[in-house]
mmCIF file of C-alpha atoms in Angstrom:
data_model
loop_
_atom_site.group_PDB
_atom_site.id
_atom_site.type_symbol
_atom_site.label_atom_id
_atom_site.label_comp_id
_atom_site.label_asym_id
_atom_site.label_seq_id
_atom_site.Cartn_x
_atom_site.Cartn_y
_atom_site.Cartn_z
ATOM 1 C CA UNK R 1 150.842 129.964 -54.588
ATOM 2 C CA UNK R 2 150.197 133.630 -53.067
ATOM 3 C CA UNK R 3 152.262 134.663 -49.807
ATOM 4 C CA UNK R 4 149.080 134.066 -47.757
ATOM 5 C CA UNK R 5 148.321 130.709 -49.241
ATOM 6 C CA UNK R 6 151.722 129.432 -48.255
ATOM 7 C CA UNK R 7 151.417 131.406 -45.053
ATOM 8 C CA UNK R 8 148.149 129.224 -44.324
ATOM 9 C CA UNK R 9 149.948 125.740 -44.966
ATOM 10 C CA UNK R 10 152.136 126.799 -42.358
ATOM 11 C CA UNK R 11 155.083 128.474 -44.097
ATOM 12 C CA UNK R 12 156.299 130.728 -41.289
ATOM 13 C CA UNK R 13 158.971 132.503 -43.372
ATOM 14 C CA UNK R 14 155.789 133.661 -45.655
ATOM 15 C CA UNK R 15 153.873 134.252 -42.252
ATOM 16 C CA UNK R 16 156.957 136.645 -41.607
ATOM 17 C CA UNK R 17 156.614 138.233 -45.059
ATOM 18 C CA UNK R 18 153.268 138.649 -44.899
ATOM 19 C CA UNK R 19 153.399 141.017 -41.440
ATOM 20 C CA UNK R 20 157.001 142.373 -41.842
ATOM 21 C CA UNK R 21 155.613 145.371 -43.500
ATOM 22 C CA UNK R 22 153.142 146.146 -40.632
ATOM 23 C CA UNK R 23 155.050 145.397 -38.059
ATOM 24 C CA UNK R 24 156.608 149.235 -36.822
ATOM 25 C CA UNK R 25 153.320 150.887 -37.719
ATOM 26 C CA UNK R 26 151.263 148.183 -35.423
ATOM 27 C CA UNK R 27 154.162 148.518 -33.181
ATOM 28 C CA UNK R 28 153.324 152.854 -32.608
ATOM 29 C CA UNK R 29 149.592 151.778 -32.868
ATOM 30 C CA UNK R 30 150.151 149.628 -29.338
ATOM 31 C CA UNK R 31 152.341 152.771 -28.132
ATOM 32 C CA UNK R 32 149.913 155.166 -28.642
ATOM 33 C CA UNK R 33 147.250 153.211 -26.764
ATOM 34 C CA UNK R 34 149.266 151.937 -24.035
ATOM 35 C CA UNK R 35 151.558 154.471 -23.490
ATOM 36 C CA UNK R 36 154.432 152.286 -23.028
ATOM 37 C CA UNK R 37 157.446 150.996 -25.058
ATOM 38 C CA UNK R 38 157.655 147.785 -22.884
ATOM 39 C CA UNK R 39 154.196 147.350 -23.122
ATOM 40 C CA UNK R 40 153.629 147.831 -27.007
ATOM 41 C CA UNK R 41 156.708 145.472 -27.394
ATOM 42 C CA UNK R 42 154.862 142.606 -25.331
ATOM 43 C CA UNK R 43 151.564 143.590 -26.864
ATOM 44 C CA UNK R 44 152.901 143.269 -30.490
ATOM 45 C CA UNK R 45 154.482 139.803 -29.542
ATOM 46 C CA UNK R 46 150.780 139.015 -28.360
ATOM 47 C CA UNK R 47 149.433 140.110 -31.793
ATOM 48 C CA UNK R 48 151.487 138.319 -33.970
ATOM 49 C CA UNK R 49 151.473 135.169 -32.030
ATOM 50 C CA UNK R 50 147.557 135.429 -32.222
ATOM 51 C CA UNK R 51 147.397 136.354 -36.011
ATOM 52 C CA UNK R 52 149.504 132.973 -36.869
ATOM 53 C CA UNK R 53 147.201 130.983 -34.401
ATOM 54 C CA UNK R 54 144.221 132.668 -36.120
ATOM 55 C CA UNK R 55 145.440 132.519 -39.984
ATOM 56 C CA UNK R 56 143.300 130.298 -41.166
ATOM 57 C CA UNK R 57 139.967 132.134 -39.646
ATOM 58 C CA UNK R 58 141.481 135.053 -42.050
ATOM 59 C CA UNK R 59 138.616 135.274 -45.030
ATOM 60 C CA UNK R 60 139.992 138.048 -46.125
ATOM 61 C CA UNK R 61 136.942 140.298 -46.323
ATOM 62 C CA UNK R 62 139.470 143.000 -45.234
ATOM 63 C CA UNK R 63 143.199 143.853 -45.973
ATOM 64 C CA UNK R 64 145.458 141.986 -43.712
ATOM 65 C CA UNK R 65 146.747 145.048 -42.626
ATOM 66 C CA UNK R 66 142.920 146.018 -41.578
ATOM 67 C CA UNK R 67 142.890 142.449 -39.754
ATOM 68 C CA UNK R 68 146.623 143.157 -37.523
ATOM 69 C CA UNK R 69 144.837 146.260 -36.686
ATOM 70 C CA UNK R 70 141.694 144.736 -35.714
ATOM 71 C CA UNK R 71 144.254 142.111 -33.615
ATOM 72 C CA UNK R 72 146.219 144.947 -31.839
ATOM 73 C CA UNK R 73 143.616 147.047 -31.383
ATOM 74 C CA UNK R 74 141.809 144.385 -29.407
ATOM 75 C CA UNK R 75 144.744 142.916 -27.433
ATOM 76 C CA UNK R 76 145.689 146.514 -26.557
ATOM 77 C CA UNK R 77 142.315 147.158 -24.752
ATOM 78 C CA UNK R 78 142.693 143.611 -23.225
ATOM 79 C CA UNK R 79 146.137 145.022 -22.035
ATOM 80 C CA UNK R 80 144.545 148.060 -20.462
ATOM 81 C CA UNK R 81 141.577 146.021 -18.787
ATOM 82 C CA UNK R 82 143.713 144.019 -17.423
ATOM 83 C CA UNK R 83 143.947 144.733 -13.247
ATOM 84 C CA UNK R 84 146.910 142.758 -12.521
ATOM 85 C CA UNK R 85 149.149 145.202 -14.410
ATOM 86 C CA UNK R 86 149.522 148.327 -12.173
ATOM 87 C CA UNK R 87 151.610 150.807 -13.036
ATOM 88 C CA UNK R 88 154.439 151.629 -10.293
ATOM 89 C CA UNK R 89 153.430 155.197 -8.927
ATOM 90 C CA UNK R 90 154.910 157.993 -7.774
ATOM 91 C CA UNK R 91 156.571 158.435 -3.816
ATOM 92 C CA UNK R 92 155.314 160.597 -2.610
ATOM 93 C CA UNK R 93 157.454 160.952 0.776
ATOM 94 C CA UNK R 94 160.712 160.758 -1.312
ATOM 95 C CA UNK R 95 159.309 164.423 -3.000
ATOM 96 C CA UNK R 96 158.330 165.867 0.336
ATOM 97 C CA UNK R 97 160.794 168.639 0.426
ATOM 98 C CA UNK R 98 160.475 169.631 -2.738
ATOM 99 C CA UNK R 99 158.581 173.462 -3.016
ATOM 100 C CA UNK R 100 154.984 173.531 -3.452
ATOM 101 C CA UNK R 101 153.695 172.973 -7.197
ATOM 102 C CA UNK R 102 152.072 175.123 -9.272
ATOM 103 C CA UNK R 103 149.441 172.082 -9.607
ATOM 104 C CA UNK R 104 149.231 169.049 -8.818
ATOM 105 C CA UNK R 105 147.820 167.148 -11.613
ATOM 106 C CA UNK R 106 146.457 163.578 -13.122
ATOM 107 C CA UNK R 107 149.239 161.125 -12.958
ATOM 108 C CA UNK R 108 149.229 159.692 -16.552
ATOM 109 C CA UNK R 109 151.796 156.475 -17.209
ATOM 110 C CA UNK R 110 153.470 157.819 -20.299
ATOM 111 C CA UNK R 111 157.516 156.395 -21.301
ATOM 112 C CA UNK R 112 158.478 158.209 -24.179
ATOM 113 C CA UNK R 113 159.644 156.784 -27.501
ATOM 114 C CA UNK R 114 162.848 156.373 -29.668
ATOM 115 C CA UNK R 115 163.361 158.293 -32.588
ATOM 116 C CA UNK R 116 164.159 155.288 -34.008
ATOM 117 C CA UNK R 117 161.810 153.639 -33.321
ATOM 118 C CA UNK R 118 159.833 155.826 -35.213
ATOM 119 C CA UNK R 119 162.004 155.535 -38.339
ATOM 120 C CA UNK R 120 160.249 153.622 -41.101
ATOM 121 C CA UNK R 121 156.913 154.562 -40.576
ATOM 122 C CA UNK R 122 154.358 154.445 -43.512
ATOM 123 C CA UNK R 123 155.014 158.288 -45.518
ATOM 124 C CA UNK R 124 151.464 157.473 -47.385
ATOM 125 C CA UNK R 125 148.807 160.051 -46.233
ATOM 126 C CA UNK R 126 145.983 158.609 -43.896
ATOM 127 C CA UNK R 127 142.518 158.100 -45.036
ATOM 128 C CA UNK R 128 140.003 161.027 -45.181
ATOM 129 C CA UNK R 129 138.562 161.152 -41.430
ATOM 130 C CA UNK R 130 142.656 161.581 -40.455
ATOM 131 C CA UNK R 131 143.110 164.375 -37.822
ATOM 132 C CA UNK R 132 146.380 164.381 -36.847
ATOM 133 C CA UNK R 133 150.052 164.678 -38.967
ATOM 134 C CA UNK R 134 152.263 161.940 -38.700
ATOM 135 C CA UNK R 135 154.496 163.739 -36.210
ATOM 136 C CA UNK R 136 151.633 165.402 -33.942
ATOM 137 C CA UNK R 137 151.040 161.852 -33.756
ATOM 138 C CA UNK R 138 153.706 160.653 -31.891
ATOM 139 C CA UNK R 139 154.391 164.160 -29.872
ATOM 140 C CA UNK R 140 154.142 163.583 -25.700
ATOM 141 C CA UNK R 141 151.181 166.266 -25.387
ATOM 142 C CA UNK R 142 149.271 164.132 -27.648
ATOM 143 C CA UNK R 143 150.247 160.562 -26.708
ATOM 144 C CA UNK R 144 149.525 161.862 -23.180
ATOM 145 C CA UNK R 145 146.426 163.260 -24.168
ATOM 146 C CA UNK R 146 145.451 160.343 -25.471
ATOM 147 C CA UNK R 147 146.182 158.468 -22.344
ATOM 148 C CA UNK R 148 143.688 160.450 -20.522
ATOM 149 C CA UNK R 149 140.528 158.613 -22.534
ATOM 150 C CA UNK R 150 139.124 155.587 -21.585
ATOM 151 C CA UNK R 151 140.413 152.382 -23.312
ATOM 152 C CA UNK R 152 137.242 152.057 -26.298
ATOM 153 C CA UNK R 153 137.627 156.205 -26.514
ATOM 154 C CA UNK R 154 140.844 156.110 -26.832
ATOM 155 C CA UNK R 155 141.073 153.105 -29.582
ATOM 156 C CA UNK R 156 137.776 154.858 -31.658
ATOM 157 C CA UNK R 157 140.136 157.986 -31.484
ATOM 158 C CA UNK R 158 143.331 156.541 -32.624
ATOM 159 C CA UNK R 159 141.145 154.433 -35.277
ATOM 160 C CA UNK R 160 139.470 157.093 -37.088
ATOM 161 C CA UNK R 161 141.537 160.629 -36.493
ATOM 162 C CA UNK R 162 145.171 159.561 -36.914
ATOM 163 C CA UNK R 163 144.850 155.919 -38.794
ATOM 164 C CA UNK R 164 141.929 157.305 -41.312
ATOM 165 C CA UNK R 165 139.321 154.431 -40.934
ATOM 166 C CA UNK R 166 135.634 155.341 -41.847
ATOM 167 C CA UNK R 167 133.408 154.693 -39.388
ATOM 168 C CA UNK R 168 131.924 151.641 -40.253
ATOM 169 C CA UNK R 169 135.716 150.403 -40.606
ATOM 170 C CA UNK R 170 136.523 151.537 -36.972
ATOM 171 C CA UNK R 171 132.674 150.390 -35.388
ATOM 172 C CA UNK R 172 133.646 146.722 -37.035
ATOM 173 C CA UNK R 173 137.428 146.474 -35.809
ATOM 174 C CA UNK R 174 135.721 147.225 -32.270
ATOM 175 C CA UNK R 175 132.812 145.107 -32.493
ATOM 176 C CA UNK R 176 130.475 147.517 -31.869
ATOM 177 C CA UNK R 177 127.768 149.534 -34.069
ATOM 178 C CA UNK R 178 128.674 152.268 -35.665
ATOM 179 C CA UNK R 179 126.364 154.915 -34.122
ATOM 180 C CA UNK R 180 128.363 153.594 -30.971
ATOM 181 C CA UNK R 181 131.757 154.140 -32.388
ATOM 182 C CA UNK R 182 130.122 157.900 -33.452
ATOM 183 C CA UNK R 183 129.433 158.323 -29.875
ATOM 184 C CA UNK R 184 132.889 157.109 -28.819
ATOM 185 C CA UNK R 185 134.567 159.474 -30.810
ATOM 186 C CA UNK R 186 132.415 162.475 -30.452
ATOM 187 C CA UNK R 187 133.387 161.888 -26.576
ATOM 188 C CA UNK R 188 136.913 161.133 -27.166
ATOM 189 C CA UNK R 189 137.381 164.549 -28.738
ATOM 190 C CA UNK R 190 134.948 166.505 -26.288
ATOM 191 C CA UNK R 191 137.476 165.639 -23.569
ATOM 192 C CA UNK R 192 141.150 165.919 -25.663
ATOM 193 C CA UNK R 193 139.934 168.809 -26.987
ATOM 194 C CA UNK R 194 137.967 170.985 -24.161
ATOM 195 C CA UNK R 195 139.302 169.178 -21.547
ATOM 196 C CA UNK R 196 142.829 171.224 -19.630
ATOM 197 C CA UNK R 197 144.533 167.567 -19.853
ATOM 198 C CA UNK R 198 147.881 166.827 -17.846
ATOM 199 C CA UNK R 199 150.217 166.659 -20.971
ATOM 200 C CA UNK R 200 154.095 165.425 -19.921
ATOM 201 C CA UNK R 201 156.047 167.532 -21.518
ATOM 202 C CA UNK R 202 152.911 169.016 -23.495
ATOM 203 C CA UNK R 203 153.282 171.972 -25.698
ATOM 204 C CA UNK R 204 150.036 173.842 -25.066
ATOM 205 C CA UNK R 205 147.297 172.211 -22.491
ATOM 206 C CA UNK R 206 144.159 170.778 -23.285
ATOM 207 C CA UNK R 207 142.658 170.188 -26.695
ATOM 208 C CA UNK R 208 145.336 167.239 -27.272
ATOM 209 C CA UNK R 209 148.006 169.578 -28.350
ATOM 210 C CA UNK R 210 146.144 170.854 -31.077
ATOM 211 C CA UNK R 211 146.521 174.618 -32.302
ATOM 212 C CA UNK R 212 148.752 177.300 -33.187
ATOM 213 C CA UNK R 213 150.289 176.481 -29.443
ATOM 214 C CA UNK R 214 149.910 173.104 -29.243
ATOM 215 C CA UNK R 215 152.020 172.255 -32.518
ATOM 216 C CA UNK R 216 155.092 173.175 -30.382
ATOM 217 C CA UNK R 217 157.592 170.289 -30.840
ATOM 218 C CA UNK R 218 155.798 169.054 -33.875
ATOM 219 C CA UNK R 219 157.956 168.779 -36.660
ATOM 220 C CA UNK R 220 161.195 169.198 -37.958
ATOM 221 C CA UNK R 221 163.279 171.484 -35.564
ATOM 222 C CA UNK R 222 165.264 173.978 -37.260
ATOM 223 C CA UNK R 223 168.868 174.572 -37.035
ATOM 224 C CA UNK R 224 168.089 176.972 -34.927
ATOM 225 C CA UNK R 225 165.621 175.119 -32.594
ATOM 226 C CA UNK R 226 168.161 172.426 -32.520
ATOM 227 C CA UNK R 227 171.039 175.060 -30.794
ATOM 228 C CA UNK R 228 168.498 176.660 -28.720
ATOM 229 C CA UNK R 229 167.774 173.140 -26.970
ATOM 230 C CA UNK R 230 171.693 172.493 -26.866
ATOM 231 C CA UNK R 231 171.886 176.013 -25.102
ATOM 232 C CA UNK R 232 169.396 174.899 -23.078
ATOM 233 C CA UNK R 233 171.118 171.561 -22.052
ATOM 234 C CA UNK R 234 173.954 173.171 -21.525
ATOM 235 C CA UNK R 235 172.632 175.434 -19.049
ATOM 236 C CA UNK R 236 171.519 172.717 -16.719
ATOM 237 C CA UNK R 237 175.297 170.680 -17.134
ATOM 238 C CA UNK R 238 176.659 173.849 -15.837
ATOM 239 C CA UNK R 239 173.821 175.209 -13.200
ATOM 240 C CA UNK R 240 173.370 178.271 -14.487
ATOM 241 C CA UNK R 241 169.581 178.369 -13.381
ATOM 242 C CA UNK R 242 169.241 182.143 -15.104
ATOM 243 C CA UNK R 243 170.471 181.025 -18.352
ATOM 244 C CA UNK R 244 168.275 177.992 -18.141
ATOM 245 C CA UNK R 245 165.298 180.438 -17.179
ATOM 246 C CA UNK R 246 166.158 182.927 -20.299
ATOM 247 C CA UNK R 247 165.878 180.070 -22.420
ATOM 248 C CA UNK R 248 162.183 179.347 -21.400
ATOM 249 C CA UNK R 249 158.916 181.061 -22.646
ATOM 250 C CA UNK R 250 156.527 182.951 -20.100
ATOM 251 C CA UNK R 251 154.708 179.976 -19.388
ATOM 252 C CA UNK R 252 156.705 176.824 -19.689
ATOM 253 C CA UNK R 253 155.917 173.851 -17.694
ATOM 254 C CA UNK R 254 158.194 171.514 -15.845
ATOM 255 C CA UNK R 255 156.467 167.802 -15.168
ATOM 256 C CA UNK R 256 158.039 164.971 -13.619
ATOM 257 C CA UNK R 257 156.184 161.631 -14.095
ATOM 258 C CA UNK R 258 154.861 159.541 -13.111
ATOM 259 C CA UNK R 259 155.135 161.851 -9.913
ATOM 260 C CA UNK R 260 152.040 164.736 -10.229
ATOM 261 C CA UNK R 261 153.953 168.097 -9.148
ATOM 262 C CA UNK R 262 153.967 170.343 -12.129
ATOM 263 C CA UNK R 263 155.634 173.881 -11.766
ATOM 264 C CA UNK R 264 154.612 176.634 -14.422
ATOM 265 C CA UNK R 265 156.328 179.501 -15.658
ATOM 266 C CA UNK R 266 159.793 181.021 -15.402
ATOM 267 C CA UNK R 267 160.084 182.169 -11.891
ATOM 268 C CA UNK R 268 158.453 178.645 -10.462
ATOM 269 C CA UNK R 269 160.800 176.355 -12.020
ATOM 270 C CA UNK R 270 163.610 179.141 -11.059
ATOM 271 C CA UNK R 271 162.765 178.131 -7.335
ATOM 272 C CA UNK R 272 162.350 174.431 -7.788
ATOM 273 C CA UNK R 273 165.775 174.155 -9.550
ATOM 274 C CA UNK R 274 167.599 175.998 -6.923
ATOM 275 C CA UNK R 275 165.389 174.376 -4.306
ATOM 276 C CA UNK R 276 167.097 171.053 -5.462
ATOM 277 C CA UNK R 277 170.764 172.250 -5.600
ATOM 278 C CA UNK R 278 171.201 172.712 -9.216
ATOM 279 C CA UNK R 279 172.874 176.235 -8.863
ATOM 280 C CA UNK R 280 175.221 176.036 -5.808
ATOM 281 C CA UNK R 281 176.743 172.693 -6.958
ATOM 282 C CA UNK R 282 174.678 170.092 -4.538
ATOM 283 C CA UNK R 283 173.700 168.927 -7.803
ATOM 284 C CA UNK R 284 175.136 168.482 -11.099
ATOM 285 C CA UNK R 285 173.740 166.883 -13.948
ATOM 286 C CA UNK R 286 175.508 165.125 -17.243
ATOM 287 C CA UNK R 287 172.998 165.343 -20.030
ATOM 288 C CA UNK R 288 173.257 162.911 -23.180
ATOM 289 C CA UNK R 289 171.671 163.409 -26.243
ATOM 290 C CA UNK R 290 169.178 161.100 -27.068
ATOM 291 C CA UNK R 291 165.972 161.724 -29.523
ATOM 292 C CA UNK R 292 162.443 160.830 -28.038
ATOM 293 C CA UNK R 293 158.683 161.388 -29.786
ATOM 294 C CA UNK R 294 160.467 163.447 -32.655
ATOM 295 C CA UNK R 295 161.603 165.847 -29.941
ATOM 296 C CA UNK R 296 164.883 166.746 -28.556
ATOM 297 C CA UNK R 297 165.858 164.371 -25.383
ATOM 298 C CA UNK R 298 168.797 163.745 -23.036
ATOM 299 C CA UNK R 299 169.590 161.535 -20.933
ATOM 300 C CA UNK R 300 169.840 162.422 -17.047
ATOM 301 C CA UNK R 301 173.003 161.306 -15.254
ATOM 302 C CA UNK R 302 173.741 162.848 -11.826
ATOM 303 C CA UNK R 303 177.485 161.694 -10.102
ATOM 304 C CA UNK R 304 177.526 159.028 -12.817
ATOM 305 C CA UNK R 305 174.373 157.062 -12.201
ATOM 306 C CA UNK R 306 171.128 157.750 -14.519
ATOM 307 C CA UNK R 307 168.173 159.707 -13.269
ATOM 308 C CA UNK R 308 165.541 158.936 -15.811
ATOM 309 C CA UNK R 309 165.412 161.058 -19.408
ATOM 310 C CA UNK R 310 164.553 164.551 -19.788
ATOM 311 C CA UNK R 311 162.498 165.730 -22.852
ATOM 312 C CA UNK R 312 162.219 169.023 -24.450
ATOM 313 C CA UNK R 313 159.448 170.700 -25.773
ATOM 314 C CA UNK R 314 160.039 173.856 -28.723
ATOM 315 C CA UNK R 315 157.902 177.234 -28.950
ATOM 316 C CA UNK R 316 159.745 178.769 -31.653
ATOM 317 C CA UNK R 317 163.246 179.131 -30.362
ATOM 318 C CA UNK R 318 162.648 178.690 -26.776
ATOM 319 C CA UNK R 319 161.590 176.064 -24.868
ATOM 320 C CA UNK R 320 157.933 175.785 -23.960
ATOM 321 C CA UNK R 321 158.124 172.382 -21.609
ATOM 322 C CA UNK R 322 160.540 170.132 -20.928
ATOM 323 C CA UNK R 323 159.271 166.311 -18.951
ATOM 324 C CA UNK R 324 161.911 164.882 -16.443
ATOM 325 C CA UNK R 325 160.614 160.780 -16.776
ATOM 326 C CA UNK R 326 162.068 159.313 -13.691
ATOM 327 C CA UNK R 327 162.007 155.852 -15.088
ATOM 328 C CA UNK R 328 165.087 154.488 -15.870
ATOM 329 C CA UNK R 329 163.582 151.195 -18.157
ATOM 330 C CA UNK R 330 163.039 153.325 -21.016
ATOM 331 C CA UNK R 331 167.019 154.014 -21.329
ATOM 332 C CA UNK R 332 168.445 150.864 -22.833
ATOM 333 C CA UNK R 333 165.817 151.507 -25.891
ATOM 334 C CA UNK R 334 167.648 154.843 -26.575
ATOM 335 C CA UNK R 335 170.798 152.890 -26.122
ATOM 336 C CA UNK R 336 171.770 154.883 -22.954
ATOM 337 C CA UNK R 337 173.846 152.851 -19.998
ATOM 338 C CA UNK R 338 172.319 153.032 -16.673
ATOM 339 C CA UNK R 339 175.960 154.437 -15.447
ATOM 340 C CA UNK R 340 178.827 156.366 -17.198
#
């Protein structure tokens, strides 16, 4: 008897073998759309409840990897429709002092991701209509990129440019024809790719960090890379705002989500960090090293207590963003305490 007959007659340790070897990949799927660690973690749960409740519907006219997708996919945009799950927002009154922005731009919900939660990922190369490499993929600019799309853009997107489906595959995992999923996707990529999105931590805005600019951060850092970003840590531990500047290009951008100031280039974030104490000792920060969307990552600790996690963003050997999440629920996944 085959792993999905048993799974059928109710075996759940064959139910278990049957989805184990999807279960990170759907996992990132649900991150990608949502946005969210928490979220894809509750949204997965959701899945795999509904694909035992639904096994025996399974005719297998399509892989059962095809069918979890069709599952997640689905509960994902359920997830997103969903009112009753507002995302907490900026304060604005408890930024009021802060100098004025260089823009003030879309607030996108975006927690970032642990490396390792990224270990173990499928190495096999994505069907034909596949856009993206596995570690663009995952990268903030275009996870927040992607964020920016409406919910059935967003899934047509994910569907047919980084998971490979054709477009009959991706119209019948929505539901919908497949001269509507065309249309989906040709409008998905009009806006990630003309459109000057609000990237967190984003190497390179607009066109969904795509480019000779926009693969900043993606891939492998160098040894090199690697010290530059410790240099750059470094800097902040010990308030030296000019080192911190040196270590930036021309026209870096700091971003703070979910609040919407974003300050650009060298001589802006300069003022902000001085503006907030960093170089006269009001404020001094403890940075750990953490890894987050295959980028460096530290977390933020100021007298002891945590202040959210603070991603950087490589051009070359300097630093081309760096995204201060204010969030604190994201730490325990990076196994960082909430106080030192």
């Amino acid at each position: 008897m085959s792993v999905l007959d048993r799974a059928r007659g109710g075996d759940t340790g064959a139910f278990a073998e049957l989805v184990e070897p999807f279960r990170r990949e759907l996992f990132v799927h649900c991150y990608r759309m949502l946005g969210s660690v928490q979220d894809a973690e509750d949204v997965l749960q959701e899945t795999l409840t509904s694909a035992w409740r639904g096994l025996g519907g399974f005719a297998g006219r399509a892989s059962v990897r095809t069918w979890l997708y069709r599952i997640a996919t689905n509960r994902c945009l359920n997830w997103l429709r969903d009112a009753g799950r507002a995302r907490p927002g900026a304060d604005p009154a408890a930024r009021a002092d802060l100098p004025a922005p260089t823009r003030t731009g879309e607030t996108i919900w975006l927690q970032p991701i642990p490396d390792a939660l990224l270990e173990g990922l499928p190495d096999d190369t994505p069907g034909p209509e596949a856009r993206y490499e596995r570690r663009e993929a995952v990268s903030l600019a275009f996870v927040a990129a992607v964020q920016s799309l409406p919910p059935r853009q967003r899934a047509v997107l994910l569907l047919r440019d980084v998971l490979g489906y054709r477009a009959a595959e991706a119209a019948d995992l929505l539901g919908v024809t497949e001269d509507a999923a065309n249309a989906l996707l040709k409008r998905a990529r009009s806006i990630s790719f003309e459109r000057p999105a609000a990237e967190p931590g984003g190497a390179g805005r607009g066109e969904a960090g795509r480019g000779e600019a926009g693969r900043a951060g993606v891939g492998p850092l160098s040894a090199r890379q690697r010290l530059a970003a410790s240099r750059f840590a470094d800097a902040i531990e010990a308030g030296d705002v000019d080192a911190m500047v040196a270590l930036l290009t021309d026209d870096a951008w700091l971003t703070m989500p979910p609040a919407p100031f974003e300050y650009q280039g060298r001589a802006a974030i300069a003022e902000f960090f001085r503006h907030v104490g960093l170089a006269d000792g009001r404020r001094r920060y403890r940075l750990v090293p953490a890894g987050a969307n295959w980028q460096p990552a530290y977390g933020c600790y100021v007298s002891g207590r945590a202040h959210g996690l603070l991603v950087i963003t490589m051009r070359g050997e300097l630093v081309s963003a760096f995204t201060r999440f204010l969030d604190n629920a994201t730490l325990p996944y990076f196994g960082l305490p909430r106080s030192l």
